[in-house]
Coordinates of C-alpha atoms in Angstrom, one line a residue:
X17 CA -13.7 7.3 -28.9
X18 CA -16.4 9.8 -29.9
X19 CA -19.9 9.8 -28.4
X20 CA -22.2 8.0 -30.8
X21 CA -25.6 6.2 -30.8
X22 CA -28.4 6.0 -28.4
X23 CA -27.6 4.0 -25.2
X24 CA -30.5 2.1 -23.5
X25 CA -29.6 0.9 -20.0
X26 CA -31.2 -1.0 -17.2
X27 CA -29.5 0.3 -14.1
X28 CA -29.5 -2.3 -11.4
X29 CA -29.4 -0.9 -7.8
X30 CA -30.0 -4.1 -5.9
X31 CA -31.9 -7.4 -6.4
X32 CA -35.2 -5.7 -6.0
X33 CA -34.6 -2.3 -7.6
X34 CA -33.7 -1.2 -11.2
X35 CA -34.1 2.0 -13.2
X36 CA -34.6 2.4 -17.0
X37 CA -32.3 5.0 -18.5
X38 CA -32.0 6.1 -22.1
X39 CA -29.1 8.4 -23.1
X40 CA -29.2 10.2 -26.4
X41 CA -25.6 9.3 -27.1
X42 CA -22.9 7.0 -25.8
X43 CA -20.6 8.8 -23.4
X44 CA -16.9 8.7 -24.5
X45 CA -15.6 7.1 -21.2
X46 CA -16.8 5.0 -18.3
X47 CA -16.4 7.9 -16.0
X48 CA -18.5 10.1 -18.2
X49 CA -21.2 7.3 -18.1
X50 CA -21.0 7.3 -14.3
X51 CA -21.4 11.0 -14.2
X52 CA -24.4 10.8 -16.5
X53 CA -26.1 8.1 -14.3
X54 CA -25.4 10.2 -11.2
X55 CA -26.9 13.3 -12.8
X56 CA -30.0 11.6 -14.3
X57 CA -30.8 9.4 -11.3
X58 CA -29.8 12.0 -8.7
X59 CA -27.2 9.7 -7.0
X60 CA -25.1 11.4 -4.3
X61 CA -22.8 8.5 -3.6
X62 CA -19.7 7.2 -5.5
X63 CA -19.9 4.0 -7.4
X64 CA -18.4 1.8 -10.1
X65 CA -20.2 -0.2 -12.8
X66 CA -20.4 -3.8 -13.8
X67 CA -22.2 -5.1 -16.9
X68 CA -23.6 -8.4 -18.2
X69 CA -20.9 -9.4 -20.7
X70 CA -22.3 -11.3 -23.7
X71 CA -18.9 -12.8 -24.3
X72 CA -19.2 -14.7 -21.0
X73 CA -22.9 -15.8 -21.1
X74 CA -24.0 -12.5 -19.7
X75 CA -21.9 -13.0 -16.5
X76 CA -21.2 -9.8 -14.6
X77 CA -17.8 -8.2 -15.4
X78 CA -16.3 -4.9 -14.4
X79 CA -16.9 -2.1 -16.9
X80 CA -13.4 -0.9 -17.8
X81 CA -13.8 0.3 -21.4
X82 CA -16.9 2.1 -22.7
X83 CA -16.7 0.3 -26.0
X84 CA -17.3 -3.0 -24.3
X85 CA -20.8 -1.9 -23.4
X86 CA -23.6 -3.0 -25.8
X87 CA -26.1 -0.4 -27.1
X88 CA -28.8 -2.1 -25.0
X89 CA -27.4 -3.3 -21.7
X90 CA -27.9 -3.9 -18.0
X91 CA -25.3 -2.3 -15.7
X92 CA -25.0 -2.9 -12.0
X93 CA -24.2 0.0 -9.6
X94 CA -21.6 -1.0 -7.0
X95 CA -21.1 1.5 -4.2
X96 CA -17.6 2.4 -3.1
X97 CA -16.0 2.8 0.3
X98 CA -13.2 5.4 0.8
X99 CA -10.5 2.9 0.4
X100 CA -12.0 1.5 -2.9
X101 CA -12.3 4.7 -5.0
X102 CA -10.2 3.3 -7.8
X103 CA -10.6 -0.4 -7.0
X104 CA -12.2 -2.8 -9.5
X105 CA -13.1 -5.4 -6.9
X106 CA -15.1 -8.4 -8.0
X107 CA -16.9 -8.6 -4.6
X108 CA -20.7 -8.4 -5.2
X109 CA -21.1 -6.1 -2.2
X110 CA -18.9 -3.2 -1.1
X111 CA -19.2 -1.8 2.4
X112 CA -20.4 1.7 2.6
X113 CA -18.7 2.5 5.9
X114 CA -15.7 1.2 7.7
X115 CA -16.9 1.4 11.2
X116 CA -14.9 -1.6 12.5
X117 CA -11.6 0.1 11.4
X118 CA -12.7 3.2 13.2
X119 CA -13.7 1.5 16.4
X120 CA -10.7 -0.9 16.7
X121 CA -8.0 0.5 14.5
X122 CA -4.3 -0.7 14.6
X123 CA -2.0 0.8 17.2
X124 CA -0.5 3.4 14.8
X125 CA -2.9 5.4 12.6
X126 CA -0.5 7.9 11.1
X127 CA 2.8 8.0 9.2
X128 CA 6.0 9.8 10.3
X129 CA 5.1 13.5 9.8
X130 CA 7.1 16.0 7.7
X131 CA 7.6 18.0 10.9
X132 CA 7.8 16.2 14.2
X133 CA 5.4 17.6 16.8
X134 CA 7.1 18.0 20.2
X135 CA 4.8 16.8 23.0
X136 CA 4.2 18.7 26.2
X137 CA 6.4 17.6 29.2
X138 CA 5.8 17.6 32.9
X139 CA 4.5 20.8 34.6
X140 CA 8.0 21.4 36.1
X141 CA 9.9 20.9 32.9
X142 CA 7.4 23.1 30.9
X143 CA 8.0 25.9 33.4
X144 CA 11.7 25.6 33.2
X145 CA 11.7 25.6 29.4
X146 CA 9.4 28.5 29.2
X147 CA 11.7 30.6 31.5
X148 CA 14.7 29.3 29.6
X149 CA 13.4 30.2 26.2
X150 CA 12.6 33.7 27.4
X151 CA 16.2 34.1 28.7
X152 CA 17.6 32.7 25.4
X153 CA 15.6 35.2 23.4
X154 CA 17.1 38.1 25.4
X155 CA 20.8 37.1 25.8
X156 CA 21.2 33.7 24.0
X157 CA 21.8 31.9 27.3
X158 CA 21.1 28.1 27.3
X159 CA 20.0 26.3 30.4
X160 CA 21.4 23.3 32.4
X161 CA 18.8 20.7 33.2
X162 CA 18.8 18.5 36.2
X163 CA 19.0 14.7 35.7
X164 CA 15.3 14.2 36.4
X165 CA 14.3 17.1 34.0
X166 CA 16.4 15.6 31.1
X167 CA 15.0 12.2 31.9
X168 CA 11.4 13.5 31.6
X169 CA 12.2 15.1 28.2
X170 CA 13.8 11.9 26.8
X171 CA 11.1 9.6 28.3
X172 CA 8.3 11.8 26.8
X173 CA 10.0 12.2 23.5
X174 CA 10.7 8.5 23.3
X175 CA 7.0 7.6 23.9
X176 CA 5.9 10.1 21.2
X177 CA 8.4 8.6 18.7
X178 CA 7.3 5.1 19.5
X179 CA 3.7 6.1 18.8
X180 CA 4.9 6.7 15.2
X181 CA 7.5 4.0 14.9
X182 CA 9.2 1.3 17.0
X183 CA 12.4 1.3 15.0
X184 CA 12.9 4.9 13.7
X185 CA 15.8 5.6 11.4
X186 CA 18.7 7.8 12.4
X187 CA 17.4 10.5 10.1
X188 CA 14.0 10.4 11.8
X189 CA 15.5 10.6 15.3
X190 CA 17.5 13.5 14.1
X191 CA 14.4 15.3 12.9
X192 CA 12.8 14.7 16.3
X193 CA 15.9 16.2 18.0
X194 CA 15.9 19.1 15.7
X195 CA 12.2 19.8 16.3
X196 CA 12.9 19.7 20.1
X197 CA 15.6 22.3 19.9
X198 CA 13.7 24.5 17.5
X199 CA 10.7 24.6 19.8
X200 CA 12.9 25.1 22.9
X201 CA 16.1 26.9 21.8
X202 CA 17.3 27.1 25.3
X203 CA 18.2 23.4 24.9
X204 CA 20.7 24.1 22.1
X205 CA 24.1 22.6 22.5
X206 CA 27.0 25.0 22.2
X207 CA 29.7 22.5 21.1
X208 CA 27.6 20.9 18.4
X209 CA 27.5 21.7 14.7
X210 CA 23.8 21.3 14.5
X211 CA 22.9 22.2 18.1
X212 CA 21.1 19.0 18.7
X213 CA 23.6 16.2 17.9
X214 CA 23.8 15.2 21.6
X215 CA 20.0 15.1 21.9
X216 CA 19.9 12.8 18.8
X217 CA 22.3 10.4 20.4
X218 CA 20.4 10.5 23.7
X219 CA 17.1 9.8 21.9
X220 CA 18.7 6.9 20.0
X221 CA 19.8 5.2 23.2
X222 CA 16.5 6.0 24.9
X223 CA 14.6 4.3 22.1
X224 CA 16.8 1.2 22.5
X225 CA 16.1 1.1 26.3
X226 CA 12.4 1.7 25.7
X227 CA 12.2 -1.2 23.3
X228 CA 13.7 -3.5 26.0
X229 CA 11.1 -2.3 28.5
X230 CA 8.2 -2.7 26.1
X231 CA 9.5 -6.2 25.0
X232 CA 9.4 -7.3 28.7
X233 CA 5.8 -6.0 28.8
X234 CA 4.9 -8.2 25.9
X235 CA 4.5 -5.5 23.2
X236 CA 4.5 -7.6 20.0
X237 CA 6.5 -5.5 17.5
X238 CA 9.5 -5.4 19.9
X239 CA 8.9 -8.6 21.9
X240 CA 9.4 -10.5 18.6
X241 CA 13.1 -9.6 18.8
X242 CA 13.5 -10.4 22.5
X243 CA 15.4 -13.4 23.9
X244 CA 18.6 -12.8 22.0
X245 CA 22.0 -13.5 23.4
X246 CA 22.9 -11.5 26.5
X247 CA 24.6 -11.8 29.9
X248 CA 21.5 -13.5 31.3
X249 CA 20.9 -15.6 28.1
X250 CA 24.4 -16.5 26.8
X251 CA 23.1 -19.3 24.6
X252 CA 20.6 -17.2 22.7
X253 CA 20.9 -16.1 19.1
X254 CA 23.1 -13.2 18.1
X255 CA 21.4 -9.9 19.0
X256 CA 21.7 -8.8 15.4
X257 CA 20.5 -12.1 13.9
X258 CA 17.2 -12.3 12.1
X259 CA 15.9 -9.0 13.5
X260 CA 12.2 -8.5 12.4
X261 CA 11.4 -4.9 11.8
X262 CA 9.5 -2.9 9.2
X263 CA 11.4 -2.9 5.9
X264 CA 9.3 -0.7 3.5
X265 CA 7.6 2.1 5.3
X266 CA 5.1 0.0 7.2
X267 CA 3.2 1.8 10.0
X268 CA 1.7 -1.2 11.7
X269 CA 4.2 -4.0 11.3
X270 CA 3.4 -6.3 14.1
X271 CA 0.6 -5.0 16.4
X272 CA -0.5 -6.5 19.7
X273 CA -3.8 -8.3 20.0
X274 CA -6.8 -5.9 20.4
X275 CA -8.0 -5.3 24.0
X276 CA -10.2 -8.2 25.2
X277 CA -9.1 -10.5 22.5
X278 CA -7.1 -13.7 22.9
X279 CA -5.5 -16.0 20.3
X280 CA -8.5 -18.4 20.9
X281 CA -11.1 -15.7 20.2
X282 CA -9.3 -14.4 17.1
X283 CA -9.0 -18.0 15.9
X284 CA -12.7 -18.4 16.2
X285 CA -13.2 -15.2 14.1
X286 CA -10.8 -16.6 11.5
X287 CA -12.7 -19.9 11.2
X288 CA -15.9 -18.0 10.7
X289 CA -14.4 -16.2 7.7
X290 CA -13.1 -19.5 6.3
X291 CA -16.6 -20.9 6.4
X292 CA -18.0 -17.8 4.6
X293 CA -15.5 -18.3 1.8
X294 CA -16.8 -21.9 1.3
X295 CA -20.1 -20.3 0.1
X296 CA -20.7 -18.7 -3.3
X297 CA -19.8 -15.0 -3.7
X298 CA -23.5 -14.2 -3.7
X299 CA -24.1 -16.0 -0.4
X300 CA -21.1 -14.7 1.5
X301 CA -21.8 -12.4 4.4
X302 CA -19.4 -9.6 3.3
X303 CA -20.1 -7.3 6.3
X304 CA -19.3 -10.2 8.7
X305 CA -16.0 -10.9 6.9
X306 CA -15.0 -7.2 7.1
X307 CA -16.0 -7.1 10.7
X308 CA -13.6 -10.0 11.5
X309 CA -10.7 -8.8 9.3
X310 CA -9.8 -5.8 11.5
X311 CA -9.5 -7.5 14.9
X312 CA -7.7 -10.5 13.4
X313 CA -5.1 -8.2 11.8
X314 CA -2.7 -8.8 14.7
X315 CA -3.0 -12.6 14.6
X316 CA -2.5 -12.5 10.8
X317 CA 0.6 -10.4 11.0
X318 CA 2.0 -12.6 13.8
X319 CA 1.7 -15.6 11.6
X320 CA 3.0 -14.0 8.5
X321 CA 6.0 -12.1 10.0
X322 CA 7.2 -14.7 12.5
X323 CA 6.7 -18.0 10.7
X324 CA 6.6 -17.0 6.9
X325 CA 4.1 -19.8 6.0
X326 CA 3.7 -20.8 2.3
X327 CA 1.3 -18.8 0.2
X328 CA -0.9 -21.9 -0.3
X329 CA -1.3 -22.2 3.5
X330 CA -2.1 -18.4 3.8
X331 CA -4.7 -18.7 1.0
X332 CA -6.4 -21.5 2.9
X333 CA -6.2 -19.8 6.3
X334 CA -6.9 -16.2 5.2
X335 CA -8.9 -16.3 1.9
X336 CA -10.1 -12.7 2.3
X337 CA -6.5 -11.4 1.7
X338 CA -6.8 -12.6 -1.9
X339 CA -9.9 -10.6 -2.7
X340 CA -9.2 -7.1 -3.9
X341 CA -11.2 -5.0 -1.5
X342 CA -9.9 -6.7 1.6
X343 CA -6.4 -6.7 0.2
X344 CA -6.6 -2.9 -0.1
X345 CA -7.9 -2.6 3.5
X346 CA -5.0 -4.7 4.6
X347 CA -2.5 -2.5 2.8
X348 CA -4.1 0.5 4.5
X349 CA -3.8 -1.2 7.9
X350 CA -0.1 -1.8 7.3
X351 CA 0.9 1.5 5.8
X352 CA -2.0 3.9 6.5
X353 CA -2.2 4.5 2.8
X354 CA -4.9 4.1 0.1
X355 CA -3.0 1.9 -2.4
X356 CA -5.0 2.3 -5.6
X357 CA -5.7 6.0 -5.1
X358 CA -2.1 7.1 -4.3
X359 CA -0.7 4.7 -6.9
X360 CA -2.8 5.9 -9.8
X361 CA -2.7 9.6 -8.8
X362 CA 1.1 9.5 -8.9
X363 CA 1.4 7.3 -12.0
X364 CA -0.9 9.7 -13.9
X365 CA 1.3 12.6 -12.8
X366 CA 4.5 10.9 -13.9
X367 CA 3.4 8.9 -16.9
X368 CA 3.9 11.7 -19.5
X369 CA 7.4 12.4 -18.2
X370 CA 8.3 8.7 -18.2
X371 CA 7.2 8.3 -21.8
X372 CA 9.1 11.4 -22.7
X373 CA 12.3 9.8 -21.2
X374 CA 11.6 6.5 -23.0
X375 CA 11.5 8.4 -26.4
X376 CA 15.0 9.7 -25.8
X377 CA 16.4 6.1 -25.5
X378 CA 17.2 5.4 -29.1
X379 CA 20.4 3.4 -29.1
X380 CA 21.4 -0.2 -28.1
X381 CA 19.3 -3.0 -27.1
X382 CA 17.3 -0.8 -24.7
X383 CA 16.5 1.6 -27.5
X384 CA 15.2 -1.2 -29.7
X385 CA 12.9 -2.6 -27.0
X386 CA 11.7 0.9 -26.2
X387 CA 10.9 1.5 -29.9
X388 CA 8.8 -1.7 -30.0
X389 CA 6.9 -0.5 -26.9
X390 CA 6.3 3.0 -28.2
X391 CA 5.1 1.6 -31.5
X392 CA 2.6 -0.6 -29.7
X393 CA 1.6 2.4 -27.6
X394 CA 1.2 4.6 -30.7
X395 CA -1.5 2.2 -32.0
X396 CA -3.7 2.8 -28.9
X397 CA -6.3 5.6 -28.5
X398 CA -4.2 8.6 -27.4
X399 CA -7.0 9.5 -24.9
X400 CA -6.9 6.1 -23.3
X401 CA -5.5 6.6 -19.8
X402 CA -5.2 2.8 -19.3
X403 CA -2.9 2.6 -22.4
X404 CA -0.7 5.5 -21.1
X405 CA -0.4 3.9 -17.6
X406 CA 0.5 0.5 -19.2
X407 CA 3.2 2.1 -21.4
X408 CA 4.7 4.0 -18.5
X409 CA 5.0 0.9 -16.4
X410 CA 6.1 -1.4 -19.2
X411 CA 9.0 0.8 -20.0
X412 CA 10.3 1.1 -16.5
X413 CA 12.3 -2.2 -16.3
X414 CA 13.8 -1.5 -19.7
X415 CA 14.8 2.0 -18.6
X416 CA 16.3 0.7 -15.4
X417 CA 18.1 -2.1 -17.4
X418 CA 16.4 -4.9 -15.5
X419 CA 15.3 -8.3 -16.8
X420 CA 11.5 -8.5 -16.2
X421 CA 11.1 -11.6 -18.4
X422 CA 10.6 -13.9 -15.4
X423 CA 8.1 -11.5 -13.7
X424 CA 5.9 -10.3 -16.6
X425 CA 4.9 -13.2 -18.8
X426 CA 2.3 -13.9 -21.4
X427 CA 0.3 -17.0 -22.5
X428 CA -2.2 -17.8 -25.2
X429 CA -4.3 -20.4 -23.5
X430 CA -6.2 -20.0 -20.3
X431 CA -4.9 -23.3 -19.0
X432 CA -1.3 -22.5 -19.9
X433 CA 0.6 -22.2 -16.6
X434 CA 3.9 -20.7 -15.7
X435 CA 5.8 -21.8 -12.7
X436 CA 7.1 -18.7 -10.9
X437 CA 7.8 -17.5 -7.4
X438 CA 6.2 -14.2 -8.2
X439 CA 4.8 -13.1 -11.6
X440 CA 2.0 -11.5 -13.7
X441 CA 1.0 -13.8 -16.5
X442 CA -1.2 -12.2 -19.2
X443 CA -3.6 -14.1 -21.4
X444 CA -3.2 -12.5 -24.8
X445 CA -3.9 -12.8 -28.5
X446 CA -0.8 -11.0 -29.8
X447 CA 2.3 -12.7 -31.1
X448 CA 4.7 -10.1 -29.7
X449 CA 4.1 -8.2 -26.5
X450 CA 6.9 -5.7 -25.7
X451 CA 8.2 -6.2 -22.2
X452 CA 5.6 -8.9 -21.5
X453 CA 3.1 -6.1 -20.7
X454 CA 0.0 -6.2 -23.0
X455 CA -2.3 -3.3 -23.6
X456 CA -5.5 -5.4 -24.0
X457 CA -5.2 -8.8 -22.2
X458 CA -8.1 -11.1 -22.0
X459 CA -7.2 -11.6 -18.3
X460 CA -4.1 -11.4 -16.1
X461 CA -3.1 -14.1 -13.6
X462 CA -1.3 -13.2 -10.4
X463 CA 1.1 -16.0 -9.6
X464 CA 2.8 -16.6 -6.3
X465 CA 4.9 -19.7 -5.4
X466 CA 3.7 -21.5 -8.6
X467 CA 0.0 -21.0 -8.1
X468 CA -2.5 -18.5 -9.4
X469 CA -3.8 -16.6 -6.4
X470 CA -5.9 -13.8 -8.1
X471 CA -7.0 -12.8 -11.6
X472 CA -7.8 -9.4 -13.2
X473 CA -8.9 -8.0 -16.5
X474 CA -6.5 -5.1 -16.3
X475 CA -2.7 -5.5 -16.3
X476 CA -2.2 -2.3 -14.3
X477 CA -4.8 -3.2 -11.7
X478 CA -3.2 -6.7 -11.4
X479 CA 0.1 -5.0 -10.7
X480 CA -1.5 -2.9 -8.0
X481 CA -2.9 -6.1 -6.4
X482 CA 0.5 -7.8 -6.7
X483 CA 2.2 -5.0 -4.9
X484 CA -0.5 -5.1 -2.2
X485 CA 0.1 -8.8 -1.8
X486 CA 3.9 -8.3 -1.4
X487 CA 3.1 -6.1 1.6
X488 CA 0.3 -8.1 3.0
X489 CA 2.2 -11.4 2.8
X490 CA 5.6 -9.8 3.8
X491 CA 7.3 -11.0 0.6
X492 CA 10.6 -9.8 -0.9
X493 CA 10.7 -8.0 -4.2
X494 CA 11.8 -10.2 -7.2
X495 CA 15.5 -10.2 -7.3
X496 CA 15.9 -9.2 -10.9
X497 CA 13.3 -6.5 -10.8
X498 CA 13.9 -4.7 -7.5
X499 CA 14.4 -1.3 -9.1
X500 CA 10.9 -1.5 -10.7
X501 CA 9.2 -2.3 -7.4
X502 CA 11.3 0.2 -5.4
X503 CA 10.2 2.8 -7.9
X504 CA 6.6 2.1 -7.0
X505 CA 7.4 2.1 -3.3
X506 CA 9.6 5.2 -3.2
X507 CA 8.6 7.4 -6.1
X508 CA 4.9 6.6 -6.6
X509 CA 3.8 5.8 -3.0
X510 CA 6.5 7.7 -1.2
X511 CA 7.1 4.9 1.2
X512 CA 10.8 5.7 1.3
X513 CA 11.2 5.5 5.1
X514 CA 13.6 8.4 5.2
X515 CA 16.3 6.7 3.1
X516 CA 19.4 8.7 2.5
X517 CA 20.3 7.3 -0.9
X518 CA 18.6 5.0 -3.4
X519 CA 20.4 2.7 -5.9
X520 CA 22.2 4.8 -8.5
X521 CA 19.9 4.0 -11.5
X522 CA 16.8 4.6 -9.4
X523 CA 18.1 7.8 -7.9
X524 CA 19.0 9.1 -11.4
X525 CA 15.5 8.4 -12.6
X526 CA 14.0 10.0 -9.6
X527 CA 16.1 13.1 -10.2
X528 CA 15.1 13.2 -13.9
X529 CA 11.4 13.3 -12.8
X530 CA 11.7 16.2 -10.4

């Protein structure tokens, strides 16, 4: 859309402050309008915009498309936090800082690194290794450690690995062993193809023993699997039965309660949040809600992971999880990743390649459906990033030959309801919507266990929220559309958890995008 016409704006800063702003022409995008407001009003902070929509009795709506903004309009400035850079949250107030997360963060604050950092060992062991490395550089001679020295290395390495992950994969343990021998070549094994195979096996057993010790100490993410059948508990469940562990790259899967907190004190915090959500959105104490969400993370995860309560019960007990800003914070606590930022950055990078692949599919039923999608996409503004994102995502299930009809649905009446375990239901005007994914929905309903839990005006933003809910509520991917969601997890978000091999169709697509 080209820039046309004078734009007269009342820029609302808060309930007591507003600025009049006249622009000589209408910016060609919402981001261009934000940049203009920043420049003219000398704002140094990041924000998004809401406007009084005449279609809804001038109620505030998120400004997504510049053409929706009247020539004379009031726009509200909503400041963003770091985790909300791309969010379109409907909360009236967005926190400017995240001090509670900084003060009382979850146990793990980083993901598994590309290169494992070997920690320092005891003074004695460091001296032995320093001398041994010097001798290795001269004549290639390896050293023989005493039992206590090897124990110190394994114990220290195990503690460092646990800081990153309670249940590391074999590949990750191998990377830790490789890093150990690369830093201290005098530890290289002569009768090993890699030089560290023995260290990898020793570390694997060390991690198992360490988990047993930590479980006895009451550390939650390993204690949850304690009490299985053993010599001292012959009537317990099978040691391999119902093991609860991170499945999809979670960093903080099941943390322990924060220091000084008990179940009773955390329950008091939860009840205070429930009371806040009985108020109108304008009356809610958003800083208080955020202040309570971080320390109650451990209680929330304990409930969700160990008892798998119904979504309706979770919505009653933890209503903040179903509001976009707090949902993104929860995803960050679990994965240490900014969901909307990483998702859209990767999607915008891959979208042109994906659409190029779709254009090559010209035969069979998949080709016909792709052609319908691309025809609908061709009718959109070629500079509309939202249309490109929608087309790239809509074509994925078709390309992977998955049936998304039970996941991505449409309706023509607001009160029309679809029963579904998990679905996005778009309220649309069109008769035919390729793949069930519309370019311009009136709104999109996020459905879990037969009830609408969230709504959004953008299909792609609704999908991001749905993905966040899958993590926050520890849900499984829809059975008929696992490839689609695994693409988001593995390719877009890179939460692959060091997997050796993906499913064939997904691996092929990933290779085609490299």
